Amino acid sequence: ERISRESTPKESSRVASGNSSGGSDLVTMGESHAYGASLCCFSRRHFILTVCLVMTLVYAVRVLRWILLASLYFDTPRDHPNSCVGQQCFEVFSCYGMKDTTAHVIEPLFSLSGLLLFPLGFHAAMHGGDLDMKRFSLFMLATSLLRCGALVFDVTFFYTCNMYDSNMMSLVLSRFLPPSPLRLGVQETLAGFDSFPKEAVGAVTSFNILAWYLVLMGLWTAFFIYVTMEAFTLSSLMQHGLLGLGVHFGLDQWDEELNRAAIRRKAQSGVSSKFMDDAVLPLSQHVHVGGLSGYGAPSYAPRNYAYAGYDKDMSMTTDFSTGPPPSYEVPDHFSAEEEDAEAVRMLAERLAREESAEEILDRTWD
């Protein structure tokens, strides 16, 4: 008989797949087979786990660095505090006032939200939570859209104001990642600038900073978009399965194990009922008037004492069949008891042939 199976998120997965003879065998299944592959070589679930783990560590280090720098900043005495001087300091919607816009929006927003939601994505991918994975996917979608918006804003700012903003310069003045293409002396000179006009920066270095920014920012944004697509796909797999019928109906994709409880219930359902076994046995009997049996006992035809004739040896052959004598008349109430007993026997036989006692009882009373 068919054995019920249920899906489990265990990595040592086994699924039922059809063989050439039409049967089904249990074969070992990998992560890529269950959840698909990312970058054509990694398991999609492992890919999301790795991205979430790495980004969580990166944002944790960045936030810790902010805390250390803030403590050093407030503990260090400042004789000449840095302050903006001039009318341009009071202009918000100007080239000078908006040179730090994308850096001040993207840096803290992505770092703080990523420190909270990347661990959520790691937890969802680890335990197969489709709802948490969908939330992480929406976060990645919002992050990708903001990065695209920042890219468009920075390029528009460069051609409108003829100067680089701080977000563009951060990619060439970074000390760790991404590696800066500029020499250390050039980096120290540019780091002392309050703003980055195109002419002033070009006088220090002839490197094409805009092209470098577009390549790195474009690749980083494309990577986040790809992670967003993979997260949405993984969330859909966790919720609906490859066939779209749910986790318990996808064939050749979900990890499975034997459902011991279902097997035990199936085995117990094959055990015959004691009531059904007792119903087909002869019922208890007791003697009535005239030799009739008790309730439910088989009826006997009246006996006929007659001479069967004489054989050649003049010996008399008599019918010794059981039953009341010919002169005894059976009362009407005994006939009614026999009819009731016959009805009970018929009902017991029908119950023994039926799979469900409730069905025959319903039809009987109807």
XYZ file of N, CA and C in Angstrom, residues 76-319:
732
model
N 38.578 63.827 22.200
C 39.726 64.624 21.750
C 39.393 66.113 21.833
N 40.221 66.911 22.532
C 39.963 68.367 22.582
C 40.220 69.006 21.220
N 39.368 69.930 20.848
C 39.457 70.588 19.544
C 39.609 72.094 19.765
N 40.822 72.620 19.439
C 41.070 74.064 19.557
C 40.439 74.838 18.404
N 40.455 74.216 17.231
C 39.898 74.881 16.053
C 38.877 73.933 15.407
N 37.657 73.985 15.866
C 36.648 73.083 15.299
C 36.383 73.407 13.836
N 36.173 72.341 13.071
C 35.863 72.514 11.654
C 34.443 73.049 11.508
N 34.303 74.112 10.798
C 32.993 74.709 10.573
C 32.979 75.345 9.200
N 31.801 75.423 8.661
C 31.633 76.024 7.342
C 31.595 77.546 7.487
N 32.261 78.200 6.595
C 32.335 79.659 6.632
C 31.818 80.191 5.300
N 30.937 81.138 5.362
C 30.438 81.770 4.148
C 28.952 81.560 3.965
N 28.421 82.262 2.961
C 26.991 82.199 2.689
C 26.566 80.843 2.157
N 27.469 80.127 1.497
C 27.121 78.837 0.912
C 26.752 77.797 1.969
N 27.193 78.057 3.209
C 26.869 77.110 4.276
C 25.377 77.109 4.593
N 24.658 78.172 4.260
C 23.236 78.266 4.559
C 22.358 77.867 3.372
N 22.965 77.499 2.274
C 22.222 77.072 1.095
C 22.121 75.548 1.092
N 20.868 75.072 1.123
C 20.641 73.623 1.177
C 20.557 73.041 -0.223
N 19.673 73.583 -1.042
C 19.477 73.054 -2.394
C 20.423 73.755 -3.361
N 21.693 73.476 -3.177
C 22.742 74.004 -4.046
C 23.776 72.915 -4.241
N 24.728 73.161 -5.131
C 25.764 72.154 -5.382
C 26.586 71.887 -4.128
N 26.921 72.935 -3.404
C 27.705 72.741 -2.190
C 26.857 72.104 -1.093
N 25.608 72.465 -1.013
C 24.755 71.919 0.045
C 24.349 70.476 -0.184
N 24.382 70.006 -1.421
C 23.934 68.642 -1.717
C 25.085 67.713 -2.103
N 26.320 68.132 -1.856
C 27.457 67.288 -2.231
C 27.586 66.046 -1.359
N 26.983 66.066 -0.179
C 27.054 64.909 0.725
C 25.707 64.202 0.873
N 24.768 64.472 -0.017
C 23.408 63.944 0.159
C 23.377 62.424 0.102
N 23.876 61.850 -0.974
C 23.801 60.392 -1.111
C 24.633 59.673 -0.054
N 25.773 60.237 0.318
C 26.603 59.602 1.350
C 25.904 59.615 2.696
N 25.216 60.715 3.022
C 24.536 60.811 4.313
C 23.246 59.999 4.353
N 22.685 59.696 3.199
C 21.454 58.902 3.165
C 21.767 57.406 3.079
N 22.630 57.036 2.145
C 22.882 55.617 1.897
C 23.689 54.970 3.017
N 24.745 55.655 3.460
C 25.666 55.030 4.419
C 24.982 54.608 5.715
N 24.329 55.507 6.458
C 23.710 55.042 7.709
C 22.474 54.188 7.482
N 21.707 54.492 6.437
C 20.473 53.733 6.207
C 20.768 52.281 5.867
N 21.683 52.051 4.953
C 22.011 50.686 4.565
C 22.721 49.930 5.683
N 23.598 50.607 6.403
C 24.370 49.922 7.446
C 23.485 49.500 8.613
N 22.627 50.402 9.084
C 21.789 50.086 10.244
C 20.685 49.093 9.888
N 20.023 49.312 8.757
C 18.969 48.371 8.357
C 19.560 47.015 7.968
N 20.722 47.022 7.319
C 21.355 45.758 6.958
C 21.806 44.958 8.159
N 22.215 45.649 9.215
C 22.633 44.954 10.431
C 21.466 44.231 11.090
N 20.247 44.651 10.808
C 19.060 44.006 11.375
C 18.445 42.972 10.435
N 18.403 43.274 9.141
C 17.655 42.436 8.205
C 18.499 41.369 7.516
N 19.791 41.549 7.417
C 20.606 40.459 6.871
C 20.638 39.245 7.807
N 20.719 39.428 9.134
C 20.550 38.252 10.002
C 19.178 37.604 9.870
N 18.133 38.419 9.597
C 16.810 37.840 9.364
C 16.811 36.946 8.126
N 17.470 37.402 7.065
C 17.577 36.568 5.870
C 18.372 35.294 6.114
N 19.417 35.389 6.917
C 20.201 34.195 7.265
C 19.338 33.197 8.029
N 18.564 33.691 8.977
C 17.687 32.817 9.761
C 16.620 32.178 8.873
N 16.053 32.952 7.951
C 15.014 32.411 7.069
C 15.572 31.339 6.144
N 16.759 31.566 5.590
C 17.359 30.567 4.704
C 17.795 29.320 5.464
N 18.199 29.483 6.710
C 18.650 28.345 7.499
C 17.489 27.437 7.886
N 16.360 28.031 8.284
C 15.236 27.259 8.812
C 14.078 27.130 7.825
N 14.198 27.696 6.629
C 13.137 27.536 5.638
C 11.898 28.353 5.909
N 12.037 29.542 6.507
C 10.881 30.394 6.774
C 10.540 31.250 5.562
N 9.440 30.931 4.900
C 9.098 31.668 3.680
C 8.665 33.095 3.980
N 8.002 33.341 5.117
C 7.551 34.692 5.442
C 8.734 35.605 5.741
N 9.682 35.133 6.541
C 10.878 35.939 6.817
C 11.721 36.138 5.559
N 11.772 35.120 4.716
C 12.511 35.273 3.467
C 11.850 36.294 2.552
N 10.534 36.356 2.564
C 9.843 37.362 1.754
C 10.127 38.762 2.289
N 10.187 38.920 3.604
C 10.527 40.223 4.180
C 11.950 40.628 3.799
N 12.854 39.671 3.861
C 14.223 39.968 3.446
C 14.276 40.325 1.964
N 13.476 39.659 1.153
C 13.446 39.969 -0.283
C 12.946 41.385 -0.529
N 11.934 41.800 0.209
C 11.434 43.171 0.060
C 12.486 44.187 0.494
N 13.242 43.867 1.540
C 14.330 44.754 1.955
C 15.392 44.861 0.866
N 15.744 43.737 0.264
C 16.730 43.770 -0.813
C 16.208 44.534 -2.026
N 14.919 44.424 -2.293
C 14.340 45.183 -3.402
C 14.423 46.682 -3.138
N 14.074 47.089 -1.913
C 14.170 48.510 -1.571
C 15.620 48.989 -1.626
N 16.545 48.154 -1.165
C 17.962 48.521 -1.215
C 18.451 48.694 -2.654
N 18.038 47.798 -3.524
C 18.453 47.894 -4.928
C 17.886 49.144 -5.590
N 16.635 49.460 -5.296
C 16.037 50.666 -5.878
C 16.736 51.924 -5.380
N 17.088 51.959 -4.091
C 17.799 53.121 -3.561
C 19.189 53.252 -4.176
N 19.847 52.145 -4.413
C 21.170 52.211 -5.042
C 21.059 52.713 -6.483
N 20.052 52.267 -7.190
C 19.847 52.781 -8.552
C 19.551 54.278 -8.525
N 18.719 54.700 -7.553
C 18.434 56.125 -7.428
C 19.667 56.932 -7.075
N 20.516 56.391 -6.188
C 21.754 57.096 -5.830
C 22.698 57.195 -7.021
N 22.745 56.142 -7.834
C 23.597 56.174 -9.024
C 23.147 57.261 -10.000
N 21.846 57.341 -10.215
C 21.320 58.372 -11.122
C 21.556 59.766 -10.549
N 21.365 59.921 -9.237
C 21.562 61.235 -8.612
C 23.022 61.686 -8.709
N 23.959 60.771 -8.458
C 25.378 61.149 -8.496
C 25.816 61.566 -9.900
N 25.370 60.840 -10.910
C 25.743 61.204 -12.285
C 25.110 62.538 -12.676
N 23.854 62.732 -12.275
C 23.194 64.015 -12.560
C 23.892 65.159 -11.838
N 24.300 64.922 -10.597
C 25.000 65.951 -9.829
C 26.334 66.306 -10.490
N 27.048 65.301 -10.994
C 28.349 65.556 -11.612
C 28.214 66.440 -12.858
N 27.263 66.133 -13.709
C 27.120 66.915 -14.943
C 26.418 68.252 -14.704
N 25.660 68.364 -13.628
C 24.983 69.635 -13.346
C 25.911 70.618 -12.654
N 26.628 70.154 -11.628
C 27.480 71.037 -10.826
C 28.948 71.002 -11.260
N 29.302 70.110 -12.180
C 30.684 69.997 -12.648
C 31.641 69.724 -11.482
N 31.199 68.846 -10.583
C 32.010 68.472 -9.430
C 31.589 67.083 -8.958
N 32.503 66.450 -8.245
C 32.229 65.132 -7.683
C 31.595 65.294 -6.303
N 30.660 64.411 -5.989
C 30.132 64.427 -4.624
C 30.936 63.460 -3.756
N 30.672 63.493 -2.468
C 31.464 62.686 -1.525
C 31.241 61.194 -1.716
N 30.067 60.796 -2.203
C 29.811 59.375 -2.428
C 30.674 58.834 -3.565
N 30.869 59.605 -4.607
C 31.734 59.186 -5.709
C 33.195 59.145 -5.273
N 33.624 60.127 -4.495
C 35.021 60.169 -4.066
C 35.343 59.098 -3.033
N 34.328 58.598 -2.318
C 34.599 57.567 -1.307
C 35.107 56.276 -1.937
N 34.779 56.028 -3.210
C 35.232 54.805 -3.869
C 36.691 54.865 -4.292
N 37.257 56.068 -4.380
C 38.678 56.189 -4.736
C 39.536 56.583 -3.539
N 38.891 56.956 -2.431
C 39.632 57.322 -1.220
C 39.516 56.263 -0.130
N 38.945 55.115 -0.445
C 38.800 54.062 0.558
C 40.156 53.440 0.871
N 40.329 53.056 2.124
C 41.598 52.472 2.561
C 41.606 50.947 2.475
N 40.436 50.346 2.502
C 40.376 48.882 2.505
C 39.677 48.389 1.237
N 38.372 48.260 1.283
C 37.591 47.776 0.145
C 36.576 48.827 -0.260
N 36.459 49.073 -1.561
C 37.265 48.525 -2.663
C 38.646 49.156 -2.703
N 39.617 48.473 -3.237
C 40.975 49.043 -3.279
C 41.017 50.290 -4.159
N 41.711 51.303 -3.693
C 41.780 52.572 -4.422
C 42.809 52.484 -5.548
N 42.487 53.003 -6.726
C 43.463 53.008 -7.829
C 44.458 54.163 -7.732
N 44.284 55.052 -6.763
C 45.169 56.215 -6.622
C 46.319 55.913 -5.675
N 47.411 56.630 -5.859
C 48.550 56.480 -4.961
C 48.228 57.102 -3.607
N 49.012 56.721 -2.596
C 48.745 57.217 -1.247
C 48.908 58.729 -1.164
N 49.907 59.278 -1.858
C 50.095 60.725 -1.823
C 48.920 61.470 -2.428
N 48.385 60.947 -3.519
C 47.217 61.576 -4.152
C 45.996 61.455 -3.246
N 45.854 60.327 -2.590
C 44.722 60.150 -1.683
C 44.786 61.150 -0.526
N 45.967 61.355 0.035
C 46.087 62.299 1.143
C 45.780 63.726 0.687
N 46.172 64.063 -0.516
C 45.890 65.408 -1.032
C 44.394 65.616 -1.244
N 43.725 64.635 -1.857
C 42.287 64.762 -2.110
C 41.478 64.685 -0.823
N 41.978 63.965 0.170
C 41.247 63.867 1.432
C 41.184 65.200 2.158
N 42.093 66.119 1.868
C 42.053 67.429 2.506
C 41.115 68.410 1.843
N 40.490 68.055 0.728
C 39.554 68.943 0.047
C 38.226 68.973 0.794
N 37.641 70.181 0.861
C 36.303 70.304 1.434
C 35.243 69.960 0.397
N 35.482 70.278 -0.845
C 34.627 69.916 -1.974
C 35.532 69.424 -3.098
N 34.921 68.825 -4.117
C 35.716 68.167 -5.157
C 35.302 68.666 -6.547
N 35.664 69.899 -6.887
C 35.394 70.372 -8.249
C 36.184 69.557 -9.267
N 35.644 69.448 -10.450
C 36.262 68.625 -11.481
C 37.644 69.149 -11.862
N 37.790 70.457 -11.956
C 39.084 71.022 -12.333
C 40.129 70.797 -11.258
N 39.734 70.984 -9.993
C 40.688 70.809 -8.899
C 41.133 69.359 -8.776
N 40.213 68.451 -8.919
C 40.569 67.030 -8.830
C 41.412 66.627 -10.040
N 41.078 67.131 -11.219
C 41.856 66.810 -12.407
C 43.266 67.337 -12.350
N 43.480 68.437 -11.606
C 44.835 68.968 -11.462
C 45.694 68.066 -10.587
N 45.085 67.335 -9.679
C 45.835 66.442 -8.786
C 46.071 65.090 -9.444
N 45.051 64.552 -10.096
C 45.168 63.241 -10.732
C 44.425 63.257 -12.059
N 44.953 62.531 -12.999
C 44.308 62.411 -14.310
C 43.454 61.147 -14.427
N 43.236 60.475 -13.326
C 42.453 59.235 -13.337
C 40.978 59.572 -13.565
N 40.310 58.744 -14.371
C 38.885 58.944 -14.672
C 38.055 58.402 -13.507
N 37.745 59.275 -12.573
C 37.016 58.858 -11.370
C 35.578 58.490 -11.703
N 34.955 59.185 -12.648
C 33.563 58.895 -13.006
C 33.419 57.485 -13.574
N 34.317 57.092 -14.463
C 34.246 55.737 -15.029
C 34.458 54.677 -13.950
N 35.411 54.928 -13.058
C 35.641 53.997 -11.945
C 34.402 53.868 -11.065
N 33.761 54.979 -10.792
C 32.545 54.964 -9.963
C 31.417 54.213 -10.665
N 31.218 54.451 -11.956
C 30.133 53.790 -12.681
C 30.339 52.280 -12.745
N 31.575 51.848 -12.938
C 31.839 50.406 -13.012
C 31.580 49.740 -11.667
N 32.162 50.289 -10.601
C 31.995 49.667 -9.281
C 30.556 49.749 -8.795
N 29.962 50.927 -8.908
C 28.585 51.092 -8.434
C 27.609 50.282 -9.279
N 27.866 50.195 -10.582
C 26.999 49.384 -11.438
C 27.082 47.908 -11.103
N 28.300 47.404 -10.887
C 28.451 45.997 -10.512
C 27.834 45.702 -9.154
N 28.022 46.607 -8.201
C 27.472 46.413 -6.860
C 25.944 46.433 -6.889
N 25.378 47.342 -7.674
C 23.918 47.410 -7.798
C 23.372 46.183 -8.519
N 24.058 45.737 -9.574
C 23.624 44.531 -10.283
C 23.689 43.306 -9.373
N 24.705 43.247 -8.524
C 24.800 42.128 -7.584
C 23.632 42.139 -6.603
N 23.265 43.304 -6.094
C 22.141 43.385 -5.160
C 20.827 43.036 -5.859
N 20.688 43.425 -7.111
C 19.478 43.059 -7.854
C 19.405 41.546 -8.042
N 20.539 40.923 -8.325
C 20.562 39.467 -8.488
C 20.222 38.765 -7.171
N 20.771 39.261 -6.067
C 20.440 38.674 -4.762
C 18.952 38.843 -4.469
N 18.383 39.973 -4.863
C 16.948 40.193 -4.670
C 16.128 39.163 -5.440
N 16.490 38.915 -6.681
C 15.775 37.923 -7.487
C 15.913 36.525 -6.896
N 17.094 36.181 -6.444
C 17.296 34.861 -5.845
C 16.521 34.720 -4.537
N 16.449 35.786 -3.761
C 15.701 35.735 -2.503
C 14.206 35.558 -2.768
N 13.666 36.245 -3.754
C 12.254 36.070 -4.102
C 11.988 34.656 -4.612
N 12.897 34.124 -5.418
C 12.729 32.761 -5.923
C 12.781 31.742 -4.792
N 13.717 31.917 -3.874
C 13.816 31.002 -2.739
C 12.585 31.092 -1.854
N 12.056 32.290 -1.659
C 10.833 32.446 -0.873
C 9.656 31.736 -1.528
N 9.557 31.838 -2.847
C 8.476 31.149 -3.557
C 8.615 29.637 -3.463
N 9.846 29.132 -3.541
C 10.062 27.692 -3.402
C 9.688 27.203 -2.012
N 10.049 27.982 -1.004
C 9.729 27.583 0.362
C 8.229 27.586 0.621
N 7.499 28.410 -0.092
C 6.063 28.528 0.152
C 5.239 27.606 -0.734
N 5.565 27.521 -2.029
C 4.713 26.808 -2.977
C 5.362 25.573 -3.577
N 6.671 25.477 -3.604
C 7.315 24.369 -4.281
C 7.492 24.653 -5.761
N 8.266 23.814 -6.432
C 8.559 24.024 -7.853
C 7.319 23.896 -8.718
N 6.367 23.027 -8.311
C 5.161 22.830 -9.100
C 4.059 23.799 -8.735
N 4.259 24.617 -7.696
C 3.240 25.561 -7.294
C 2.089 24.955 -6.533
N 2.251 23.729 -6.028
C 1.171 23.040 -5.330
C 1.422 22.909 -3.845
N 2.450 23.520 -3.322
C 2.718 23.424 -1.900
C 3.843 22.463 -1.605
N 4.321 22.506 -0.368
C 5.504 21.727 -0.008
C 5.231 20.232 0.032
N 3.960 19.801 0.187
C 3.668 18.381 0.305
C 3.296 17.743 -1.034
N 3.291 18.517 -2.128
C 2.863 17.972 -3.401
C 3.933 18.049 -4.482
N 5.056 18.678 -4.210
C 6.109 18.775 -5.217
C 6.883 17.473 -5.311
N 6.878 16.847 -6.476
C 7.602 15.594 -6.677
C 9.022 15.879 -7.122
N 9.936 15.025 -6.701
C 11.332 15.088 -7.149
C 12.005 16.395 -6.752
N 11.633 16.958 -5.616
C 12.253 18.220 -5.221
C 12.386 18.374 -3.720
N 11.495 17.780 -2.925
C 11.488 18.067 -1.499
C 12.108 16.924 -0.713
N 12.769 17.276 0.373
C 13.347 16.284 1.266
C 12.209 15.520 1.939
N 12.332 14.195 1.990
C 11.255 13.400 2.550
C 11.804 12.358 3.512
N 10.942 11.935 4.425
C 11.272 10.858 5.335
C 10.001 10.079 5.619
N 10.157 8.876 6.126
C 8.998 8.054 6.414
C 8.191 8.661 7.549
N 6.878 8.705 7.368
C 5.961 9.200 8.388
C 5.534 8.007 9.231
N 6.213 7.819 10.344
C 5.951 6.642 11.169
C 4.536 6.648 11.728
N 4.030 7.811 12.083
C 2.676 7.891 12.635
C 1.638 7.460 11.601
N 1.812 7.883 10.342
C 0.868 7.492 9.298
C 0.934 5.990 9.026
N 2.139 5.434 9.068
C 2.278 3.990 8.868
C 1.586 3.226 9.995
N 1.742 3.695 11.228
C 1.099 3.027 12.355
C -0.428 3.104 12.261
N -0.945 4.276 11.857
C -2.397 4.400 11.704
C -2.914 3.501 10.586
N -2.132 3.381 9.497
C -2.550 2.517 8.396
C -2.565 1.058 8.817
N -1.574 0.650 9.616
C -1.531 -0.736 10.077
C -2.674 -1.038 11.039
N -2.991 -0.079 11.900
C -4.078 -0.288 12.850
C -5.437 -0.333 12.169
N -5.566 0.362 11.048
C -6.853 0.361 10.352
C -7.164 -0.998 9.734
N -6.134 -1.831 9.503
C -6.366 -3.149 8.941
C -6.773 -4.195 9.959
N -6.730 -3.884 11.256
C -7.127 -4.829 12.299
C -8.647 -4.888 12.356
N -9.202 -6.117 12.330
C -10.656 -6.275 12.357
C -11.223 -5.880 13.706
N -12.445 -5.403 13.680
C -13.116 -5.008 14.911
C -13.612 -6.237 15.650
N -13.487 -6.221 16.963
C -13.994 -7.332 17.761
C -15.511 -7.433 17.661
N -16.167 -6.313 17.538
C -17.621 -6.331 17.386
C -18.025 -7.040 16.096
N -17.275 -6.778 15.012
C -17.589 -7.420 13.743
C -17.323 -8.921 13.817
N -16.257 -9.327 14.506
C -15.970 -10.756 14.644
C -17.037 -11.454 15.478
N -17.501 -10.785 16.526
C -18.527 -11.393 17.374
C -19.873 -11.477 16.666
N -20.121 -10.552 15.733
C -21.429 -10.522 15.084
C -21.646 -11.728 14.175
N -20.592 -12.310 13.646
C -20.742 -13.449 12.739
C -20.747 -14.780 13.481
N -20.513 -14.773 14.785
C -20.532 -16.006 15.560
C -21.952 -16.321 16.007
N -22.266 -17.601 16.327
C -23.603 -17.939 16.865
C -23.843 -17.213 18.178
N -25.060 -16.705 18.329
C -25.383 -15.961 19.533
C -25.674 -16.922 20.677
N -25.696 -16.361 21.867
C -25.978 -17.178 23.056
C -27.398 -17.748 22.966
N -27.573 -18.955 23.481
C -28.847 -19.662 23.360
C -29.333 -20.063 24.740
N -30.661 -20.109 24.863
C -31.266 -20.688 26.054
C -32.598 -21.320 25.644
N -33.032 -22.287 26.409
C -34.163 -23.136 26.021
C -35.462 -22.407 26.281
N -36.380 -22.448 25.311
C -37.717 -21.902 25.463
C -38.717 -23.043 25.550
N -39.927 -22.650 25.674
C -40.986 -23.652 25.753
C -41.068 -24.410 24.432
N -41.159 -25.659 24.537
C -41.278 -26.457 23.334
C -39.955 -26.784 22.687
N -38.848 -26.491 23.351
C -37.554 -26.841 22.797
C -36.986 -25.834 21.836
N -37.625 -24.647 21.693
C -37.082 -23.635 20.793
C -35.872 -22.968 21.415
N -34.944 -22.532 20.577
C -33.718 -21.902 21.072
C -33.969 -20.448 21.406
N -32.927 -19.824 21.996
C -33.049 -18.445 22.466
C -32.991 -17.429 21.339
N -32.796 -16.195 21.754
C -32.811 -15.048 20.827
C -31.677 -15.159 19.819
N -32.052 -15.122 18.552
C -31.043 -15.171 17.508
C -30.619 -16.557 17.091
N -31.116 -17.591 17.725
C -30.715 -18.953 17.370
C -31.412 -19.381 16.090
N -30.834 -20.312 15.347
C -31.488 -20.775 14.109
C -32.792 -21.511 14.401
N -33.749 -21.307 13.537
C -35.067 -21.934 13.729
C -35.050 -23.353 13.170
N -35.899 -24.162 13.709
C -35.995 -25.555 13.267
C -37.410 -25.824 12.781
N -37.502 -26.639 11.800
C -38.829 -27.015 11.284
C -39.514 -27.961 12.260
N -40.827 -27.923 12.352
C -41.539 -28.847 13.260
C -41.265 -30.295 12.878
N -41.190 -31.094 13.934
C -40.905 -32.510 13.701
C -42.187 -33.240 13.300
N -42.073 -34.236 12.500
C -43.185 -35.093 12.091
C -42.856 -36.538 12.475
N -43.612 -36.985 13.476
C -43.446 -38.388 13.845
C -44.369 -39.207 12.935
N -43.827 -39.912 12.036
C -44.639 -40.719 11.109
C -43.921 -42.040 10.829
N -44.769 -42.972 10.477
C -44.173 -44.256 10.131
C -43.697 -44.201 8.708
N -42.461 -44.522 8.547
C -41.914 -44.500 7.200
C -42.182 -45.803 6.455
N -42.749 -46.748 7.164
C -43.020 -48.044 6.518
C -42.124 -49.120 7.075
N -42.343 -50.262 6.607
C -41.578 -51.410 7.077
C -40.667 -51.890 5.974
N -39.467 -52.273 6.360
C -38.559 -52.830 5.374
C -38.790 -54.316 5.250
N -37.883 -54.959 4.582
C -38.050 -56.380 4.368
C -38.003 -57.169 5.657
N -37.263 -56.630 6.660
C -37.142 -57.334 7.936
C -38.225 -56.936 8.885
N -39.249 -56.249 8.414
C -40.373 -55.808 9.241
C -39.920 -54.883 10.346
N -38.816 -54.218 10.142
C -38.347 -53.252 11.150
C -38.880 -51.885 10.790
N -39.249 -51.131 11.818
C -39.857 -49.824 11.591
C -38.782 -48.742 11.547
N -38.860 -47.896 10.512
C -37.929 -46.770 10.376
C -38.648 -45.500 10.757
N -38.115 -44.774 11.717
C -38.794 -43.590 12.250
C -37.943 -42.349 12.024
N -38.580 -41.201 11.768
C -37.869 -39.911 11.614
C -37.615 -39.330 12.985
